[in-house]
Amino acid sequence: MASLELVNLSKTFGQVKVLHNLDLTVKEGEFLALVGPSGCGKSTLLRIIAGLDDASDGLVVMDGDDVSELSPRERNVAMVFQSYALYPHMTVEENIGFNLRISGLSKAEIASRVEEAAQTLDLTELLKRKPSQLSGGQRQRVAMGRALVRNPDAFLFDEPLSNLDAKLRVQMREEIKRLHKKVRTTSVYVTHDQIEAMTLADRIVIMKDGRIQQIGSPTELYREPNNAFVAGFIGSPAMNFLPGRLLFEGDDRFAVLTDGTRLAVTDERAGEIANNAAIQVGLRPEHLRVAAQGDGDHANRLAGTLDLIEPTGAQNHLKVSVCDQLLTVVDSQLVSLDIDQPVTLSIDPNQVYVFAAA
Amino acid sequence: MAKTATSAFKKSSNWVVQAILIFGVLVTIFPFVWVALMGTHSRSDIFSSPPPFYVGDRLMENYAKLLEIMPFWTVLGNSLFVSVLGTLGAVLFCSMCAYGFFAFDFRGKNIIFGIMVASMMVPPVLTLIPFFLTVKFLGILDTHFALWFPGVANAFGIFLIRQYMVTSITRDLLDAAKVDGASELRIYWSVVLPLIKPALATLAIVMFIGLWNNFLAPLIVISSPDKYVLTLALRSVQSLANSPWGAVMLGTFLSMVPLLLAFVFFSKQMMAGLTAGAVKG
């Protein structure tokens, strides 16, 4: 296990700068997720940590040693790829033991370590098979076995679950979490799926356009997002945004929407934003209540019209038209409503987020 | 009714297609059968009218004559030596060059690759004189080395294998091997080579046939009779007055046997290599 530190790291492809002076520390044994939309530079960052790509500027430091100039083989990191990248001509056993054979370990040592990794990942029965004879989940486990068998200083995961179906993805997510709990190896996990990041990681790094937007625990990011991008990225369904302006009335703060609706905002949420400044009002779908059903008696009320109901089983997702925009509301009470029916939504002032308009 | 007519038409068109194919097969194999049959006849039988289209009784006589007019087994050995070394060399060096073009990014890569592919369009006969001058300059005239070595890194082989790599090996696989701690040579040997076997087999067959049948290069390079290869030796006895055609035909047939055997054993891989990437798998 090792700690990992990125110091003022930049990467440029031709004229295009894809990573901008990143500073990041991953503590020993920590599980860190890099999250962001496609093209934000998260996979590039992972490849730089692995040594597969060189940084244009800055350092990669592992356990206090600068490893920026070292090749992948010298860094002692293991990587799990999105495509699994198993060697098709080798059996599961040979795939898992490939690194050990290169390292020149004895046959007996290789066999015992492969066996141990196979047991951990429930692959013992499959050791003699070729990758083409395995299911997607089994291939993923072999890829993890190949990483695990080396006892690396760090695990790097590059969207390892994105080729699996939804059910298998949930199962593999649990397995990865269990595995990390057992081996406690420093891990960096790249994904564009915020649920995956939230459920797995100790801390999450949100990236956009090669810049870090915020670093924090899943709960911190959900509760205290730094900006509208982070707020919109974390949470499912995504946060609703409405344009407006911030109004000061004595000690009180209000978000005034385009139709004149006023929503009380706490000082904490208003932060440093000036009086009358243009803002984005953020309302999480699960914080909005349908007031007409007596389920929302908060001071903040928004009038709208029900446009659509999307039943998901345990809850309904309501699309409510407010200020000419559709807001998503999570209705856990499964109230009986009609399309085009006027509805009043309410929300606790503590849960009204405001961000300076871009 | 219409259905019956359609199926009758399909049946008859099937027959036509099969008849054309059978005709094609007969035309293709006729020269081989003809050469084999003529190897069992005397010169006078061969030129009789109509020619004898049956197995004759002069096989052993022709064989004795063949050994008399040329050191057949030495010449066959020379051909094998040149073809096997040239084939092994081409498989090794073409795959290495192809790996370079496939796996590494370097300045001018596309231009070099383009020039290399374009060089395949130059008719080989045009390069004959420069080839002779180069061989003479290097002092390797009248050596087998000059026959097999110049072709070990050829444009066709590099192009064929590089294209196969593009369709069958992912970047992730190379990256995974790097992270696993493999050196470039190790990746080439342990990961890439096993995955391009069909392309290697194709190249091996094409190279072997090319070297085995090569006539022009030996003609201008080799001058000592003991270094002759089959094509050259068989041609040299034809220039004699009163050519022993039965022996020549027997020698020609025997010279085809290694190629036929190679095709029987490797045809499957050859097809796989040539059609790779044609169908999405």
XYZ file of C-alpha atoms in Angstrom:
639
model
C 0.000 0.000 0.000
C 1.132 3.513 -0.703
C -0.083 7.049 -0.541
C -0.379 8.859 -3.828
C 0.105 12.527 -4.563
C -0.333 14.529 -7.741
C 1.501 17.843 -7.694
C 0.560 20.617 -10.125
C -0.141 18.038 -12.826
C -0.955 19.167 -16.368
C -1.399 17.358 -19.650
C -1.460 18.873 -23.114
C -2.295 17.156 -26.402
C -0.952 19.421 -29.146
C -2.506 22.796 -28.448
C -5.253 21.406 -26.221
C -4.722 21.371 -22.473
C -6.773 18.530 -21.047
C -5.589 18.622 -17.420
C -5.037 21.925 -15.649
C -2.564 22.050 -12.758
C -4.160 19.364 -10.622
C -3.201 18.842 -6.994
C -4.550 15.766 -5.307
C -3.613 13.495 -2.423
C -4.854 9.950 -1.941
C -4.226 8.641 1.528
C -2.809 5.171 2.135
C -5.620 2.618 1.917
C -8.156 5.169 0.709
C -10.705 4.476 -2.055
C -10.925 7.565 -4.233
C -13.312 7.941 -7.150
C -12.690 10.272 -10.077
C -16.032 11.286 -11.532
C -16.990 13.522 -14.381
C -18.616 13.615 -17.788
C -16.959 12.082 -20.866
C -13.899 14.036 -21.953
C -13.236 15.634 -18.564
C -9.766 14.036 -18.393
C -10.342 11.450 -15.685
C -9.079 8.480 -17.738
C -6.078 10.501 -18.908
C -5.300 11.251 -15.280
C -5.503 7.552 -14.417
C -3.191 6.637 -17.308
C -0.682 9.205 -16.072
C -0.814 7.701 -12.581
C -0.263 4.235 -14.126
C 2.673 5.505 -16.180
C 1.008 4.690 -19.502
C 1.035 8.391 -20.446
C 3.462 11.111 -19.434
C 2.333 14.304 -17.767
C 3.270 17.504 -19.628
C 4.023 19.141 -16.314
C 3.933 18.260 -12.624
C 4.760 15.223 -10.518
C 3.308 11.880 -9.555
C 4.515 11.002 -6.071
C 4.028 7.599 -4.439
C 4.941 7.154 -0.798
C 6.997 10.329 -0.960
C 9.017 9.244 -4.021
C 8.678 10.984 -7.366
C 7.696 8.229 -9.820
C 6.919 10.513 -12.779
C 9.822 9.157 -14.815
C 9.263 5.504 -13.935
C 7.712 3.017 -16.361
C 4.447 1.232 -15.445
C 6.378 -1.890 -14.434
C 8.469 0.089 -11.951
C 5.513 1.755 -10.223
C 3.962 -1.427 -8.828
C 0.410 -0.403 -9.602
C -2.271 -2.707 -10.970
C -4.950 -1.572 -13.364
C -8.370 -2.935 -14.270
C -9.565 -1.846 -17.703
C -13.047 -1.148 -18.993
C -12.576 -3.767 -21.718
C -11.059 -6.192 -19.139
C -8.027 -6.534 -21.475
C -7.558 -10.225 -20.734
C -5.046 -12.077 -22.900
C -7.328 -14.125 -25.160
C -4.804 -16.883 -25.824
C -4.094 -17.565 -22.158
C -6.199 -19.460 -19.644
C -7.587 -17.720 -16.566
C -4.698 -19.165 -14.573
C -2.121 -17.855 -17.039
C -3.822 -14.472 -17.200
C -3.726 -14.068 -13.437
C -0.182 -15.362 -13.179
C 1.284 -13.423 -16.127
C 2.805 -10.696 -13.983
C 4.242 -13.209 -11.551
C 5.878 -15.166 -14.392
C 7.461 -11.957 -15.675
C 8.722 -11.233 -12.176
C 10.537 -14.583 -12.242
C 8.785 -16.168 -9.258
C 8.995 -19.930 -8.855
C 6.230 -22.074 -10.315
C 5.122 -23.168 -6.856
C 4.900 -19.576 -5.626
C 2.939 -18.536 -8.711
C 0.534 -21.454 -8.338
C -0.137 -20.709 -4.673
C -0.713 -16.991 -5.237
C -2.955 -17.591 -8.241
C -4.910 -20.117 -6.201
C -5.287 -17.629 -3.358
C -6.525 -14.868 -5.674
C -8.866 -17.299 -7.402
C -10.361 -18.306 -4.071
C -10.881 -14.700 -3.039
C -12.744 -13.999 -6.277
C -14.490 -17.359 -6.571
C -12.628 -18.281 -9.763
C -11.182 -21.637 -8.730
C -13.487 -23.618 -11.018
C -12.630 -21.449 -14.009
C -8.833 -21.508 -13.879
C -8.401 -23.735 -16.940
C -10.818 -21.791 -19.140
C -9.996 -19.215 -21.795
C -11.526 -15.717 -21.538
C -13.818 -16.446 -24.495
C -15.488 -19.149 -22.419
C -16.389 -16.729 -19.601
C -19.337 -14.412 -19.003
C -18.855 -10.659 -18.644
C -18.937 -10.803 -14.842
C -16.450 -13.670 -14.740
C -14.080 -11.817 -17.077
C -14.311 -8.798 -14.813
C -13.398 -10.944 -11.842
C -10.402 -12.378 -13.718
C -9.260 -8.828 -14.499
C -9.501 -8.054 -10.793
C -7.685 -11.266 -9.946
C -4.857 -10.257 -12.245
C -4.571 -7.007 -10.308
C -5.016 -8.578 -6.885
C -2.410 -11.340 -7.258
C 0.442 -8.845 -7.448
C -0.112 -7.225 -4.049
C 0.315 -3.824 -5.724
C 0.840 -0.512 -3.970
C -2.266 0.874 -5.664
C -5.251 -0.340 -7.668
C -6.355 1.742 -10.620
C -9.833 1.070 -12.026
C -10.823 2.536 -15.386
C -14.625 2.307 -15.597
C -14.444 -1.414 -14.848
C -18.180 -2.015 -14.648
C -19.487 -0.044 -17.592
C -19.624 -3.065 -19.927
C -21.814 -5.064 -17.545
C -25.594 -5.147 -17.396
C -27.355 -3.245 -14.602
C -27.869 -6.231 -12.297
C -24.330 -7.536 -12.638
C -22.970 -4.048 -12.141
C -24.633 -3.794 -8.728
C -23.297 -7.234 -7.789
C -19.738 -6.433 -8.922
C -19.888 -3.092 -7.130
C -20.550 -4.917 -3.892
C -17.713 -7.325 -4.619
C -15.264 -4.490 -5.233
C -16.343 -2.807 -2.012
C -15.971 -6.045 -0.059
C -12.577 -6.667 -1.640
C -11.308 -3.209 -0.757
C -12.537 -3.629 2.801
C -10.492 -6.827 2.972
C -7.221 -5.761 1.340
C -7.367 -1.998 2.056
C -5.126 -1.213 -0.913
C -5.051 2.405 -2.049
C -7.491 2.608 -4.967
C -8.319 5.169 -7.616
C -11.553 4.447 -9.438
C -12.620 6.271 -12.593
C -16.290 6.297 -13.492
C -18.904 8.524 -15.067
C -21.578 6.866 -12.942
C -22.091 8.952 -9.823
C -24.010 6.148 -8.073
C -20.992 3.881 -8.471
C -18.737 6.597 -7.074
C -21.071 7.398 -4.177
C -21.478 3.781 -3.116
C -17.822 2.763 -3.410
C -15.606 5.684 -2.563
C -14.310 7.141 0.680
C -13.825 10.402 -1.190
C -14.915 11.586 -4.617
C -13.176 13.996 -6.964
C -15.551 15.720 -9.372
C -13.852 16.830 -12.590
C -14.944 18.999 -15.468
C -12.892 20.147 -18.459
C -9.659 18.947 -16.857
C -10.207 20.846 -13.621
C -11.148 19.575 -10.187
C -14.505 21.015 -9.185
C -14.706 19.609 -5.684
C -13.215 16.892 -3.491
C -15.143 15.411 -0.604
C -16.965 12.479 0.880
C -20.151 11.391 -0.917
C -22.282 13.000 1.789
C -20.346 16.279 1.690
C -20.719 16.512 -2.071
C -24.405 15.799 -1.871
C -25.106 18.191 0.968
C -22.636 20.981 0.340
C -21.881 21.214 -3.385
C -19.450 24.003 -4.296
C -21.153 24.929 -7.525
C -24.074 24.167 -9.799
C -22.043 21.599 -11.791
C -21.289 19.484 -8.714
C -24.844 19.897 -7.448
C -26.217 18.774 -10.803
C -23.807 15.876 -11.134
C -24.337 14.332 -7.713
C -27.787 12.984 -6.887
C -30.236 10.917 -8.860
C -32.534 12.120 -10.313
C -30.426 15.216 -10.954
C -31.047 18.488 -9.149
C -33.542 20.925 -10.757
C -32.278 24.388 -11.644
C -34.350 27.529 -12.073
C -33.014 30.983 -12.955
C -33.687 33.839 -10.556
C -32.051 36.524 -8.446
C -31.145 36.798 -4.783
C -33.021 39.383 -2.732
C -32.058 40.748 0.700
C -34.879 41.927 2.976
C -33.423 42.941 6.297
C -31.783 39.784 7.641
C -33.801 37.539 5.374
C -32.657 36.170 2.028
C -35.010 35.201 -0.792
C -34.556 33.563 -4.154
C -36.944 35.302 -6.540
C -37.923 33.205 -9.559
C -38.796 34.642 -12.996
C -42.556 34.473 -12.225
C -42.059 36.402 -8.990
C -42.251 33.368 -6.677
C -40.167 33.962 -3.563
C -38.339 31.125 -1.833
C -36.728 31.722 1.535
C -33.022 30.852 1.561
C -30.792 30.349 4.601
C -27.760 32.620 5.103
C -25.553 29.569 4.886
C -26.827 28.676 1.425
C -26.790 32.292 0.197
C -23.105 32.509 1.106
C -21.256 35.433 -0.428
C -23.700 36.143 -3.224
C -24.631 39.838 -3.403
C -28.096 41.386 -3.199
C -29.974 41.333 -6.519
C -27.342 39.093 -8.147
C -28.454 36.660 -10.836
C -28.550 33.127 -9.447
C -29.357 29.515 -10.265
C -31.793 28.070 -7.751
C -31.149 24.381 -7.119
C -33.940 22.139 -5.835
C -33.358 18.423 -5.359
C -36.250 16.249 -6.617
C -36.358 14.282 -3.361
C -36.649 17.499 -1.281
C -39.708 18.813 -3.106
C -43.111 17.886 -1.673
C -46.534 18.029 -3.246
C -48.236 20.523 -0.920
C -51.802 19.849 -2.109
C -51.704 16.432 -0.454
C -50.848 17.912 2.936
C -47.384 16.431 2.651
C -45.628 19.723 2.411
C -46.264 22.489 4.838
C -43.012 24.372 4.347
C -43.090 28.120 3.925
C -41.577 27.853 0.448
C -44.224 27.110 -2.146
C -44.123 26.897 -5.919
C -47.193 26.738 -8.122
C -47.037 24.512 -11.182
C -48.887 22.092 -13.421
C -48.373 18.353 -13.500
C -47.040 17.449 -16.920
C -46.089 13.783 -16.614
C -45.909 10.896 -14.142
C -43.108 8.331 -14.411
C -43.809 5.403 -12.084
C -40.647 3.559 -10.950
C -42.385 1.185 -8.560
C -41.374 2.355 -5.100
C -41.852 5.995 -6.068
C -43.210 8.173 -8.841
C -41.179 10.777 -10.654
C -43.439 13.743 -11.349
C -42.612 16.280 -14.039
C -44.081 19.585 -12.917
C -44.047 22.669 -15.077
C -42.853 25.686 -13.036
C -41.712 28.988 -14.570
C -41.846 27.380 -18.048
C -39.442 24.648 -16.954
C -40.024 21.039 -16.010
C -39.025 20.174 -12.472
C -38.580 16.558 -11.413
C -40.215 15.699 -8.116
C -39.740 12.372 -6.352
C -43.055 11.338 -4.867
C -42.556 8.528 -2.373
C -46.171 8.712 -1.173
C -47.457 7.650 -4.609
C -50.258 10.257 -4.375
C -53.072 10.086 -6.858
C -52.749 12.974 -9.309
C -54.081 13.789 -12.770
C -52.066 15.051 -15.715
C -52.454 18.822 -16.263
C -53.683 19.200 -12.676
C -52.391 22.320 -10.893
C -50.061 21.324 -8.050
C -48.282 23.285 -5.376
C -44.791 22.184 -4.400
C -43.124 23.038 -1.133
C -39.555 22.828 0.099
C -37.655 23.453 3.308
C -35.557 26.690 3.126
C -32.554 24.628 4.302
C -32.823 22.635 1.109
C -32.965 25.524 -1.339
C -29.514 25.813 -2.956
C -28.423 28.992 -4.686
C -25.411 29.363 -6.974
C -24.095 32.476 -8.659
C -25.265 32.436 -12.280
C -22.455 31.733 -14.752
C -47.374 -23.487 -58.863
C -45.163 -20.399 -58.831
C -43.345 -21.896 -55.859
C -42.604 -25.105 -57.789
C -41.315 -23.089 -60.747
C -39.046 -21.047 -58.492
C -37.573 -24.123 -56.814
C -37.026 -25.797 -60.224
C -35.217 -22.664 -61.421
C -33.092 -22.619 -58.263
C -32.196 -26.284 -58.765
C -31.170 -25.807 -62.386
C -29.171 -22.664 -61.608
C -27.390 -24.631 -58.854
C -26.432 -27.230 -61.446
C -25.088 -24.547 -63.762
C -23.004 -23.010 -60.982
C -21.640 -26.403 -59.988
C -20.801 -27.256 -63.604
C -18.875 -23.973 -63.976
C -17.019 -24.623 -60.722
C -16.128 -28.188 -61.704
C -14.862 -26.896 -65.065
C -12.755 -24.300 -63.219
C -11.285 -26.965 -60.936
C -10.427 -29.202 -63.902
C -8.726 -26.360 -65.774
C -6.748 -25.466 -62.646
C -5.511 -28.946 -61.797
C -4.952 -30.117 -65.394
C -1.358 -28.783 -65.656
C -0.399 -30.512 -62.396
C -1.885 -33.831 -63.490
C -0.342 -33.419 -66.935
C 3.119 -32.795 -65.520
C 2.758 -35.800 -63.186
C 1.684 -38.077 -66.049
C 4.418 -36.869 -68.402
C 6.976 -37.683 -65.722
C 6.180 -41.362 -66.317
C 6.711 -41.312 -70.092
C 9.708 -41.218 -72.416
C 10.448 -38.228 -74.627
C 9.100 -39.931 -77.747
C 5.849 -40.936 -75.967
C 5.354 -37.346 -74.839
C 5.569 -36.035 -78.395
C 3.420 -38.815 -79.894
C -0.020 -37.963 -81.221
C -2.367 -38.096 -79.434
C -0.321 -37.491 -76.279
C -0.580 -40.302 -73.702
C -3.055 -39.317 -71.010
C -2.327 -42.261 -68.729
C 0.354 -43.400 -66.280
C 3.414 -44.643 -68.203
C 6.142 -47.144 -67.222
C 9.248 -44.944 -67.532
C 9.172 -43.462 -64.024
C 12.382 -45.066 -62.756
C 14.159 -44.429 -66.042
C 13.175 -40.732 -65.881
C 14.301 -40.597 -62.260
C 17.717 -42.016 -63.170
C 17.970 -39.520 -66.021
C 16.970 -36.675 -63.707
C 19.806 -37.528 -61.318
C 22.150 -37.741 -64.284
C 21.362 -34.299 -65.716
C 21.360 -32.423 -62.398
C 22.187 -33.013 -58.711
C 18.444 -33.014 -58.038
C 18.458 -33.591 -54.269
C 21.223 -31.016 -53.717
C 19.267 -28.502 -55.748
C 16.077 -29.362 -53.865
C 18.003 -28.879 -50.615
C 19.211 -25.480 -51.850
C 15.649 -24.448 -52.628
C 14.458 -25.651 -49.231
C 17.308 -23.853 -47.470
C 16.594 -20.545 -49.234
C 12.818 -20.818 -48.831
C 12.815 -21.879 -45.184
C 15.336 -19.242 -44.060
C 13.610 -16.517 -46.089
C 10.228 -17.521 -44.681
C 11.374 -17.657 -41.060
C 13.219 -14.357 -41.469
C 10.198 -12.685 -43.041
C 7.830 -13.933 -40.353
C 10.146 -12.627 -37.638
C 11.220 -9.287 -39.114
C 7.914 -8.350 -40.816
C 6.025 -8.969 -37.577
C 8.570 -6.891 -35.648
C 8.299 -3.990 -38.115
C 4.523 -4.301 -38.134
C 4.513 -4.175 -34.322
C 6.586 -0.998 -34.520
C 4.077 0.623 -36.855
C 1.177 -0.653 -34.770
C 2.256 0.031 -31.210
C 4.560 3.057 -31.306
C 3.926 6.672 -32.151
C 6.887 8.364 -33.738
C 7.484 11.347 -35.966
C 6.826 10.612 -39.649
C 5.206 7.231 -38.916
C 2.343 7.698 -41.373
C 4.612 9.055 -44.108
C 7.032 6.157 -43.775
C 4.172 3.679 -43.766
C 2.670 5.373 -46.843
C 5.963 5.240 -48.751
C 6.354 1.616 -47.782
C 2.885 0.711 -49.060
C 3.470 2.733 -52.239
C 6.692 0.802 -52.863
C 4.547 -2.308 -53.370
C 3.300 -0.761 -56.597
C 6.741 -0.753 -58.216
C 6.964 -3.765 -60.606
C 9.600 -6.177 -59.219
C 11.284 -6.425 -62.656
C 12.174 -2.724 -62.429
C 14.202 -3.361 -59.302
C 16.178 -6.223 -60.872
C 19.167 -4.170 -62.013
C 19.446 -2.125 -58.784
C 19.100 -5.421 -56.910
C 21.963 -6.957 -58.904
C 24.165 -3.866 -58.413
C 23.481 -3.813 -54.679
C 24.216 -7.510 -54.289
C 27.432 -7.082 -56.278
C 28.421 -4.041 -54.204
C 27.899 -6.020 -50.993
C 30.046 -8.861 -52.355
C 27.364 -11.502 -51.908
C 27.023 -12.513 -55.550
C 26.678 -16.271 -56.025
C 25.536 -16.860 -52.422
C 22.213 -18.149 -51.092
C 22.275 -15.294 -48.585
C 21.549 -12.876 -51.460
C 18.435 -14.882 -52.307
C 16.706 -15.120 -48.955
C 17.943 -12.180 -46.898
C 16.839 -9.123 -48.944
C 13.162 -10.135 -48.624
C 12.996 -10.726 -44.879
C 11.515 -7.274 -44.179
C 9.261 -6.727 -47.165
C 6.500 -4.160 -47.583
C 3.771 -6.698 -48.284
C 4.498 -8.711 -45.151
C 4.698 -5.656 -42.908
C 1.484 -4.252 -44.361
C -0.381 -7.577 -44.056
C 0.600 -8.148 -40.431
C 0.133 -4.563 -39.335
C -3.411 -4.559 -40.735
C -4.125 -7.811 -38.950
C -2.859 -6.349 -35.681
C -5.112 -3.320 -36.064
C -8.164 -5.568 -36.332
C -7.266 -8.142 -33.713
C -5.301 -6.451 -30.924
C -6.625 -3.639 -28.749
C -4.556 -0.878 -27.202
C -5.884 -1.896 -23.800
C -4.237 -5.283 -24.217
C -0.828 -3.692 -24.772
C -1.419 -1.306 -21.857
C -2.466 -4.198 -19.615
C 0.756 -6.023 -20.467
C 2.784 -2.878 -19.724
C 1.097 -2.461 -16.341
C 1.706 -6.176 -15.737
C 5.382 -5.350 -16.040
C 6.141 -6.703 -19.515
C 8.908 -5.107 -21.585
C 8.235 -4.204 -25.222
C 10.019 -7.346 -26.397
C 8.029 -9.441 -23.949
C 4.750 -7.903 -25.116
C 5.694 -8.630 -28.730
C 6.709 -12.200 -27.974
C 4.179 -13.298 -25.338
C 1.097 -11.260 -26.172
C 1.205 -10.078 -29.781
C 2.764 -13.044 -31.643
C 0.328 -15.665 -30.332
C -2.592 -13.453 -31.358
C -1.454 -12.968 -34.955
C -0.810 -16.604 -35.817
C -3.231 -16.659 -38.785
C -1.483 -13.661 -40.357
C 1.926 -15.223 -39.722
C 0.779 -18.459 -41.377
C -0.496 -16.513 -44.382
C 2.746 -14.617 -44.722
C 4.750 -17.823 -44.296
C 2.871 -19.539 -47.127
C 3.072 -16.529 -49.450
C 6.782 -16.112 -48.744
C 7.562 -19.802 -49.088
C 5.758 -20.037 -52.434
C 7.403 -16.823 -53.629
C 10.906 -17.956 -52.696
C 10.359 -21.490 -53.976
C 9.123 -20.259 -57.344
C 11.603 -17.401 -57.599
C 13.448 -17.598 -60.886
C 14.715 -14.115 -61.767
C 16.732 -13.452 -58.624
C 18.595 -16.797 -58.726
C 19.153 -16.278 -62.456
C 21.087 -13.053 -61.936
C 22.714 -13.914 -58.593
C 23.737 -17.585 -58.779
C 26.369 -18.760 -61.227
C 27.821 -21.956 -59.645
C 25.781 -25.071 -60.623
C 26.184 -26.545 -57.117
C 24.321 -23.517 -55.721
C 21.453 -23.713 -58.194
C 17.924 -23.758 -56.879
C 15.175 -25.860 -58.486
C 13.787 -23.224 -60.838
C 17.219 -22.458 -62.198
C 18.319 -26.092 -62.472
C 15.146 -27.196 -64.274
C 15.461 -24.281 -66.689
C 19.150 -24.950 -67.355
C 18.570 -28.535 -68.556
C 15.828 -27.373 -70.929
C 18.341 -25.428 -72.945
C 20.162 -28.634 -73.934
C 19.515 -30.031 -77.345
C 17.325 -33.098 -77.148
C 15.938 -32.128 -73.716
C 14.974 -35.183 -71.618
C 11.376 -34.007 -71.109
C 10.284 -37.007 -69.054
C 13.009 -36.310 -66.485
C 12.300 -32.575 -66.549
C 8.594 -33.197 -65.981
C 9.355 -35.563 -63.105
C 11.685 -32.975 -61.568
C 9.038 -30.286 -62.012
C 6.430 -32.466 -60.341
C 8.724 -33.336 -57.437
C 9.468 -29.647 -56.998
C 5.751 -28.965 -56.554
C 5.289 -31.568 -53.802
C 6.569 -29.426 -50.885
C 4.205 -26.595 -51.894
C 1.250 -28.941 -52.136
C 2.058 -30.346 -48.703
C 2.418 -26.835 -47.252
C -0.945 -25.866 -48.680
C -2.647 -29.011 -47.367
C -1.404 -28.309 -43.834
C -1.762 -24.511 -43.692
C -4.631 -23.665 -46.051
C -7.010 -23.108 -43.115
C -4.716 -20.540 -41.463
C -4.041 -18.945 -44.817
C -7.747 -18.377 -45.459
C -8.198 -17.048 -41.900
C -5.346 -14.580 -42.381
C -6.501 -13.369 -45.759
C -10.122 -12.886 -44.711
C -9.348 -11.398 -41.288
C -11.276 -8.205 -40.690
C -13.520 -8.860 -43.676
C -16.322 -10.067 -41.439
C -17.104 -8.432 -38.153
C -16.663 -11.106 -35.501
